[in-house]
Coordinates of C-alpha atoms in Angstrom, one line a residue:
X1 CA 27.7 0.0 14.3
X2 CA 29.1 1.9 11.1
X3 CA 31.3 4.6 12.4
X4 CA 31.3 6.5 9.1
X5 CA 27.7 7.2 9.6
X6 CA 28.3 9.3 12.5
X7 CA 31.0 11.5 10.8
X8 CA 28.4 12.1 7.9
X9 CA 25.6 13.5 10.2
X10 CA 25.6 17.2 10.1
X11 CA 24.4 18.7 13.4
X12 CA 22.4 21.6 12.1
X13 CA 18.8 20.9 13.5
X14 CA 17.8 23.3 16.5
X15 CA 15.0 23.2 18.8
X16 CA 12.2 24.8 16.5
X17 CA 13.1 22.6 13.6
X18 CA 12.8 19.4 15.8
X19 CA 9.6 20.7 17.2
X20 CA 8.2 21.3 13.7
X21 CA 9.4 17.7 12.8
X22 CA 7.4 16.4 15.5
X23 CA 4.2 18.1 14.8
X24 CA 4.4 17.5 11.0
X25 CA 5.3 13.7 11.6
X26 CA 2.4 12.8 13.8
X27 CA -0.4 14.9 12.8
X28 CA -2.1 13.1 9.8
X29 CA -5.5 11.8 8.7
X30 CA -6.3 10.1 12.1
X31 CA -7.3 13.4 13.8
X32 CA -10.1 13.8 11.3
X33 CA -11.4 10.0 11.0
X34 CA -10.6 8.1 14.1
X35 CA -13.4 9.9 15.9
X36 CA -15.9 7.6 14.3
X37 CA -14.2 4.4 15.7
X38 CA -13.4 5.9 19.1
X39 CA -17.0 6.9 19.7
X40 CA -18.1 3.6 18.4
X41 CA -16.1 1.8 21.0
X42 CA -16.9 4.0 24.0
X43 CA -20.4 5.3 23.3
X44 CA -19.5 8.3 25.6
X45 CA -18.3 11.6 25.2
X46 CA -16.2 11.5 28.5
X47 CA -14.8 8.2 27.7
X48 CA -13.7 9.2 24.2
X49 CA -11.8 12.3 25.5
X50 CA -10.2 10.1 28.2
X51 CA -9.0 7.6 25.4
X52 CA -7.7 10.6 23.6
X53 CA -5.8 11.9 26.7
X54 CA -4.4 8.3 27.7
X55 CA -3.4 7.9 24.1
X56 CA -1.5 11.2 24.2
X57 CA 0.2 10.4 27.4
X58 CA 1.2 7.0 26.4
X59 CA 2.7 8.4 23.1
X60 CA 4.7 11.1 25.2
X61 CA 6.2 8.3 27.3
X62 CA 6.9 6.2 24.2
X63 CA 8.4 9.1 22.2
X64 CA 10.8 10.2 25.1
X65 CA 11.7 6.5 25.8
X66 CA 12.6 5.6 22.1
X67 CA 14.6 8.8 21.5
X68 CA 17.3 7.5 23.8
X69 CA 18.1 4.7 21.5
X70 CA 17.8 7.2 18.4
X71 CA 20.6 9.3 20.0
X72 CA 22.7 6.5 21.1
X73 CA 22.3 4.5 17.6
X74 CA 21.9 7.2 15.0
X75 CA 22.3 5.0 12.1
X76 CA 20.4 4.2 8.8
X77 CA 17.4 1.6 9.4
X78 CA 16.3 3.4 12.6
X79 CA 14.0 1.0 14.8
X80 CA 15.4 -1.9 12.9
X81 CA 18.9 -1.3 14.0
X82 CA 17.8 -0.7 17.6
X83 CA 16.5 -4.1 17.8
X84 CA 19.4 -5.7 16.0
X85 CA 21.8 -4.1 18.3
X86 CA 19.7 -5.3 21.4
X87 CA 18.2 -8.7 20.3
X88 CA 20.0 -9.8 17.1
X89 CA 19.2 -9.6 13.5
X90 CA 16.1 -11.9 13.4
X91 CA 14.3 -9.4 15.5
X92 CA 15.3 -6.5 13.5
X93 CA 14.3 -8.3 10.4
X94 CA 11.0 -9.2 11.6
X95 CA 10.3 -5.4 12.3
X96 CA 11.2 -4.8 8.6
X97 CA 9.3 -7.7 7.5
X98 CA 6.2 -6.4 9.4
X99 CA 6.7 -2.7 8.1
X100 CA 7.1 -4.2 4.6
X101 CA 4.1 -6.4 4.5
X102 CA 1.7 -4.7 7.0
X103 CA 2.6 -1.3 8.4
X104 CA 3.4 0.8 5.4
X105 CA 0.8 -1.0 3.0
X106 CA -2.0 -0.9 5.4
X107 CA -1.4 2.8 6.1
X108 CA -1.5 3.6 2.3
X109 CA -4.5 1.4 1.8
X110 CA -6.3 2.9 4.8
X111 CA -5.5 6.5 3.8
X112 CA -6.5 5.8 0.2
X113 CA -9.8 4.5 1.5
X114 CA -10.4 7.6 3.4
X115 CA -9.5 9.7 0.5
X116 CA -12.1 7.7 -1.6
X117 CA -14.6 8.1 0.9
X118 CA -14.2 11.9 1.4
X119 CA -13.8 12.5 -2.4
X120 CA -17.4 10.6 -3.1
X121 CA -18.9 12.5 -0.2
X122 CA -17.7 16.0 -1.3
X123 CA -19.0 15.3 -5.1
X124 CA -22.1 13.2 -3.9
X125 CA -20.8 10.3 -6.1
X126 CA -21.9 6.7 -5.7
X127 CA -20.4 4.7 -2.7
X128 CA -19.2 2.0 -5.5
X129 CA -16.7 4.5 -6.6
X130 CA -14.9 4.7 -3.3
X131 CA -12.6 1.6 -4.2
X132 CA -11.6 2.8 -7.7
X133 CA -10.9 6.3 -6.4
X134 CA -8.9 4.9 -3.5
X135 CA -6.8 2.8 -5.9
X136 CA -6.1 5.8 -8.3
X137 CA -5.2 7.8 -5.2
X138 CA -2.7 5.4 -4.0
X139 CA -1.2 4.7 -7.5
X140 CA -0.9 8.5 -8.3
X141 CA 1.1 8.9 -5.0
X142 CA 3.4 6.3 -6.0
X143 CA 3.8 7.7 -9.5
X144 CA 4.8 11.1 -8.1
X145 CA 7.4 9.6 -5.9
X146 CA 8.8 7.4 -8.8
X147 CA 9.5 11.0 -10.5
X148 CA 12.1 11.5 -7.9
X149 CA 12.5 12.4 -4.0
X150 CA 12.2 16.0 -4.8
X151 CA 8.9 15.8 -6.1
X152 CA 7.6 13.9 -3.2
X153 CA 9.2 16.4 -0.8
X154 CA 7.6 19.2 -2.3
X155 CA 4.3 17.8 -2.2
X156 CA 4.9 17.1 1.6
X157 CA 5.6 20.6 2.3
X158 CA 2.4 21.9 0.7
X159 CA 0.3 19.2 2.5
X160 CA 1.8 20.2 5.9
X161 CA 0.5 23.7 5.8
X162 CA -2.9 22.4 4.3
X163 CA -3.5 19.9 7.1
X164 CA -3.0 22.6 9.8
X165 CA -5.6 25.0 8.1
X166 CA -8.8 22.9 8.6
X167 CA -7.7 21.8 12.1
X168 CA -7.2 25.4 13.3
X169 CA -10.4 26.8 11.7
X170 CA -12.6 23.7 13.0
X171 CA -11.1 24.2 16.7
X172 CA -11.3 28.1 16.6
X173 CA -14.8 28.3 15.4
X174 CA -16.2 25.1 17.0
X175 CA -15.4 25.8 20.6
X176 CA -17.5 29.0 20.6
X177 CA -20.1 28.0 18.3
X178 CA -23.7 27.6 19.7
X179 CA -24.8 23.9 20.0
X180 CA -27.9 22.1 20.6
X181 CA -26.1 18.8 21.4
X182 CA -26.1 17.7 25.2
X183 CA -22.5 17.0 26.0
X184 CA -22.2 14.7 28.9
X185 CA -18.7 13.8 30.2
X186 CA -20.0 11.2 32.5
X187 CA -21.4 8.1 31.0
X188 CA -25.2 7.6 32.0
X189 CA -25.3 3.8 31.7
X190 CA -22.3 1.8 32.0
X191 CA -20.8 -1.1 33.7
X192 CA -17.2 -1.8 34.8
X193 CA -16.6 -4.5 31.9
X194 CA -18.4 -2.3 29.3
X195 CA -16.2 0.8 30.3
X196 CA -13.0 -1.1 30.1
X197 CA -13.9 -2.8 26.8
X198 CA -15.1 0.6 25.3
X199 CA -12.0 2.4 26.7
X200 CA -9.5 -0.1 25.3
X201 CA -11.1 -0.1 21.8
X202 CA -11.1 3.7 21.9
X203 CA -7.5 3.8 23.1
X204 CA -6.4 1.3 20.2
X205 CA -8.0 3.8 17.8
X206 CA -6.5 6.7 19.1
X207 CA -3.0 5.5 18.6
X208 CA -3.5 5.5 14.9
X209 CA -3.8 9.2 15.0
X210 CA -0.8 9.6 17.4
X211 CA 1.3 7.1 15.1
X212 CA 4.6 8.4 13.8
X213 CA 6.4 9.1 17.1
X214 CA 8.9 6.3 16.3
X215 CA 10.6 8.1 13.6
X216 CA 11.0 11.3 15.7
X217 CA 14.1 10.3 17.3
X218 CA 15.8 9.4 14.0
X219 CA 16.8 13.2 13.9
X220 CA 18.7 13.0 17.1
X221 CA 22.2 12.4 15.3
X222 CA 21.5 15.7 13.3
X223 CA 20.6 17.8 16.4
X224 CA 22.9 20.7 17.7
X225 CA 22.2 20.0 21.2
X226 CA 20.2 16.5 21.4
X227 CA 20.6 16.2 25.3
X228 CA 18.7 19.5 25.8
X229 CA 16.5 19.9 22.7
X230 CA 15.3 16.3 21.8
X231 CA 13.2 15.8 25.1
X232 CA 11.8 19.4 24.8
X233 CA 10.9 18.9 21.1
X234 CA 9.2 15.5 21.8
X235 CA 7.5 16.5 25.0
X236 CA 6.4 19.8 23.8
X237 CA 5.5 18.6 20.3
X238 CA 3.5 15.7 21.5
X239 CA 1.9 17.5 24.3
X240 CA 0.8 20.2 21.7
X241 CA -0.7 17.5 19.5
X242 CA -2.4 15.9 22.4
X243 CA -4.1 19.3 23.2
X244 CA -4.9 19.7 19.4
X245 CA -6.6 16.4 19.3
X246 CA -8.5 16.8 22.4
X247 CA -9.6 20.4 21.3
X248 CA -10.8 19.0 17.9
X249 CA -12.6 16.1 19.3
X250 CA -14.3 18.2 21.9
X251 CA -15.7 20.2 18.8
X252 CA -16.9 17.1 17.2
X253 CA -18.7 15.9 20.3
X254 CA -20.1 19.4 21.0
X255 CA -21.4 19.7 17.2
X256 CA -22.9 16.2 16.7
X257 CA -24.4 13.6 19.0
X258 CA -22.7 10.4 19.5
X259 CA -25.2 8.5 17.3
X260 CA -24.0 10.7 14.4
X261 CA -20.3 10.4 15.2
X262 CA -20.1 6.6 15.8
X263 CA -19.0 4.5 12.8
X264 CA -19.3 7.8 10.5
X265 CA -16.2 8.3 8.5
X266 CA -17.6 11.5 7.2
X267 CA -18.0 12.7 10.7
X268 CA -15.4 15.5 10.3
X269 CA -17.1 16.9 7.1
X270 CA -20.5 16.6 8.7
X271 CA -19.3 18.7 11.6
X272 CA -17.6 21.1 9.4
X273 CA -20.9 21.5 7.3
X274 CA -22.8 22.1 10.5
X275 CA -20.2 24.8 11.7
X276 CA -19.7 26.6 8.5
X277 CA -22.6 25.8 6.4
X278 CA -22.6 24.0 3.0
X279 CA -19.8 26.0 1.2
X280 CA -17.7 26.3 4.3
X281 CA -18.0 22.7 5.0
X282 CA -16.9 21.9 1.6
X283 CA -13.8 24.0 1.7
X284 CA -12.8 22.3 4.9
X285 CA -13.4 18.9 3.4
X286 CA -11.0 20.1 0.4
X287 CA -8.4 20.9 3.2
X288 CA -8.8 17.5 4.7
X289 CA -8.4 15.6 1.5
X290 CA -5.1 17.6 0.9
X291 CA -4.1 16.7 4.4
X292 CA -4.9 12.9 3.6
X293 CA -3.0 12.9 0.3
X294 CA 0.0 14.4 2.1
X295 CA 0.1 11.9 4.7
X296 CA -0.3 9.2 2.2
X297 CA 2.7 10.6 0.4
X298 CA 4.9 10.6 3.7
X299 CA 4.1 6.9 4.2
X300 CA 4.6 5.9 0.4
X301 CA 7.9 7.8 0.2
X302 CA 9.2 6.2 3.5
X303 CA 7.7 2.8 3.1
X304 CA 9.4 2.0 -0.3
X305 CA 12.8 2.6 1.3
X306 CA 12.3 -0.2 4.0
X307 CA 12.3 -3.2 1.5
X308 CA 15.0 -1.3 -0.4
X309 CA 17.4 -1.1 2.5
X310 CA 16.7 -4.8 3.5
X311 CA 17.4 -5.9 -0.1
X312 CA 20.8 -4.0 -0.3
X313 CA 21.7 -6.5 2.7
X314 CA 20.2 -9.4 0.8
X315 CA 17.6 -10.1 3.6
X316 CA 14.5 -10.4 1.4
X317 CA 13.4 -12.7 -1.4
X318 CA 13.8 -11.0 -4.8
X319 CA 16.6 -8.8 -3.2
X320 CA 18.2 -8.1 -6.5
X321 CA 15.1 -6.7 -7.9
X322 CA 14.0 -4.9 -4.8
X323 CA 17.3 -3.1 -4.5
X324 CA 17.1 -1.6 -8.0
X325 CA 16.9 2.1 -8.4
X326 CA 15.4 4.1 -11.3
X327 CA 17.0 6.9 -13.2
X328 CA 15.5 9.2 -10.8
X329 CA 17.4 7.4 -7.9
X330 CA 14.1 5.9 -6.6
X331 CA 13.5 2.1 -5.5
X332 CA 10.8 1.7 -8.0
X333 CA 10.4 -2.0 -7.7
X334 CA 10.0 -1.7 -3.8
X335 CA 7.4 1.0 -4.7
X336 CA 5.5 -1.0 -7.0
X337 CA 5.4 -4.1 -4.7
X338 CA 4.3 -1.8 -1.8
X339 CA 1.3 -0.5 -3.9
X340 CA 0.3 -4.0 -5.0
X341 CA 0.1 -5.0 -1.4
X342 CA -1.8 -1.9 -0.5
X343 CA -4.2 -2.4 -3.4
X344 CA -4.8 -5.9 -2.1
X345 CA -5.5 -4.6 1.3
X346 CA -8.0 -2.0 0.0
X347 CA -10.0 -4.6 -1.7
X348 CA -10.3 -7.0 1.4
X349 CA -10.2 -4.5 4.4
X350 CA -11.8 -1.4 5.7
X351 CA -10.1 1.7 7.3
X352 CA -10.5 0.9 10.8
X353 CA -9.7 -2.8 10.4
X354 CA -6.4 -2.0 8.6
X355 CA -5.4 0.7 11.2
X356 CA -6.1 -1.6 14.0
X357 CA -4.0 -4.4 12.7
X358 CA -1.0 -2.1 11.9
X359 CA -1.2 -0.5 15.2
X360 CA -1.3 -3.9 17.1
X361 CA 1.6 -5.2 15.0
X362 CA 3.8 -2.2 15.6
X363 CA 3.1 -2.1 19.3
X364 CA 4.6 -5.6 19.7
X365 CA 7.9 -4.1 18.5
X366 CA 7.3 -0.8 20.2
X367 CA 7.3 -2.8 23.7
X368 CA 10.5 -4.5 22.7
X369 CA 12.1 -1.1 21.8
X370 CA 11.0 0.3 25.3
X371 CA 12.6 -2.7 27.1
X372 CA 15.8 -2.3 24.8
X373 CA 16.3 1.0 26.7
X374 CA 16.5 -0.8 30.0
X375 CA 18.4 -3.8 28.7
X376 CA 21.1 -1.7 27.0
X377 CA 21.6 0.4 30.1
X378 CA 22.7 -3.0 31.7
X379 CA 24.5 -4.7 28.8
X380 CA 26.0 -1.7 27.3
X381 CA 26.5 0.8 30.1
X382 CA 29.4 2.6 28.2
X383 CA 27.4 3.3 25.1
X384 CA 27.5 7.1 24.4
X385 CA 24.1 8.4 25.0
X386 CA 23.8 12.1 24.1
X387 CA 20.2 12.0 25.4
X388 CA 18.8 9.8 28.3
X389 CA 15.1 9.6 28.9
X390 CA 14.1 11.6 31.7
X391 CA 12.7 10.1 35.0
X392 CA 14.4 6.7 34.2
X393 CA 13.0 4.0 34.7
X394 CA 9.5 5.3 35.4
X395 CA 8.8 6.6 31.8
X396 CA 10.1 3.3 30.0
X397 CA 8.1 1.1 32.4
X398 CA 5.0 3.3 31.8
X399 CA 5.4 2.8 28.2
X400 CA 5.9 -1.0 28.4
X401 CA 2.8 -1.4 30.7
X402 CA 0.7 0.8 28.3
X403 CA 1.9 -1.2 25.3
X404 CA 1.2 -4.5 27.1
X405 CA -2.3 -3.2 27.9
X406 CA -3.0 -2.4 24.2
X407 CA -1.6 -5.7 23.2
X408 CA -3.6 -7.7 25.7
X409 CA -6.7 -6.1 25.2
X410 CA -6.6 -6.3 21.4
X411 CA -5.9 -10.1 21.6
X412 CA -9.2 -10.2 23.9
X413 CA -11.5 -7.9 22.0
X414 CA -10.2 -8.6 18.5
X415 CA -8.6 -12.1 18.5
X416 CA -8.9 -12.9 14.8
X417 CA -7.3 -9.4 13.9
X418 CA -4.4 -9.9 16.5
X419 CA -3.9 -13.6 15.2
X420 CA -3.6 -12.5 11.7
X421 CA -1.1 -9.8 12.5
X422 CA 1.0 -12.2 14.5
X423 CA 0.9 -14.8 11.9
X424 CA 2.0 -12.6 9.2
X425 CA 4.9 -11.4 11.2
X426 CA 5.9 -14.7 12.2
X427 CA 6.0 -15.9 8.7
X428 CA 9.1 -13.7 8.4
X429 CA 11.0 -16.3 10.5
X430 CA 11.3 -18.8 7.7
X431 CA 11.8 -16.1 5.1
X432 CA 14.9 -15.0 7.1
X433 CA 16.4 -18.6 7.7
X434 CA 16.1 -19.1 4.0
X435 CA 17.5 -16.0 2.7
X436 CA 20.4 -16.2 5.3
X437 CA 21.1 -19.7 4.1
X438 CA 21.3 -18.5 0.6
X439 CA 23.4 -15.5 1.2
X440 CA 25.9 -17.6 3.3

């Protein structure tokens, strides 16, 4: 561990700032658009809400667990470094490789597709324009970030406010609005196998909406009192997010029948139109578009710095190019490569396919991170831990078991998707060996 990184961290983040970071990091586009795939999997209002509840509880356990590593190893690289310290450089490299080739490009592609879908729906354009608009959307965000970090940060601040407005409006009005939809929380026709399959598919979909918790613990080294404030910020923040998600999905289920929600990426806009009329629905859709654009900006800004950081250590092919910075101090080559990969994903994949693949791959590493907390407690008992996960080892074990459930059910229900994600990740092994041989 580089000791200099500890001395340069300024401890100026309090509880409220940490709580705001949690809310702003996790709440993105999934809250509006994953209702379609969750309901398509469960075909039940009650099972859908149960999936959102289980996803929230699993995320709380995951966030509180991973934060112990963040406070003990508060260095540049985050999760990559946690895995390196625990399992060696290859495991850390494979996470960075998966993030570079799958996680960030897939997020960018999925969000761009969503933006294109909502844009064409708002202005009643032809469906054939979704892909061109998605490509333009993704390219414009990369362009803004290439102008400098300051511009990307400003956009993120505006988008944070914009994303909270439609959520608040929909929940506040939707819960008390009259409805003709019969809302049954108990499935009318189901078998055990159908219920388990539907629930597991729904759970996987909710995890995209809850995604973002892994980076939360990275602020531990800059907190005034991480031992007290970090678990509070994560626990309260993720609990608040779970309540918001349950509330807005209850509104969707109360406003539209399951048949209108399942597989409908415009469900949020349709529900808004039903609640507020044509003009009100359009205004909410515009807020959703800004929210998606902001979420896209966050992943673009963060994602291009992963291959850059790896290239600085000469860990990737074309490291000399990927480590280049523009005049505005932005890793522009890494940003362009990321955009190209995302563009290819837009062409070959759909929103739900891309997000399910990235969630599956990331949960492989999440399980390793959860186990790393237990492993390091035994192998490095003297490691300074400003924060320790509460209820140890219960919360880490719950997080591990939940992660294994997600992985196993995905392999069973979507074997092609799971195999593709695993193969792409494992392709990093020969790349690692070749680059290591060259550098030595």
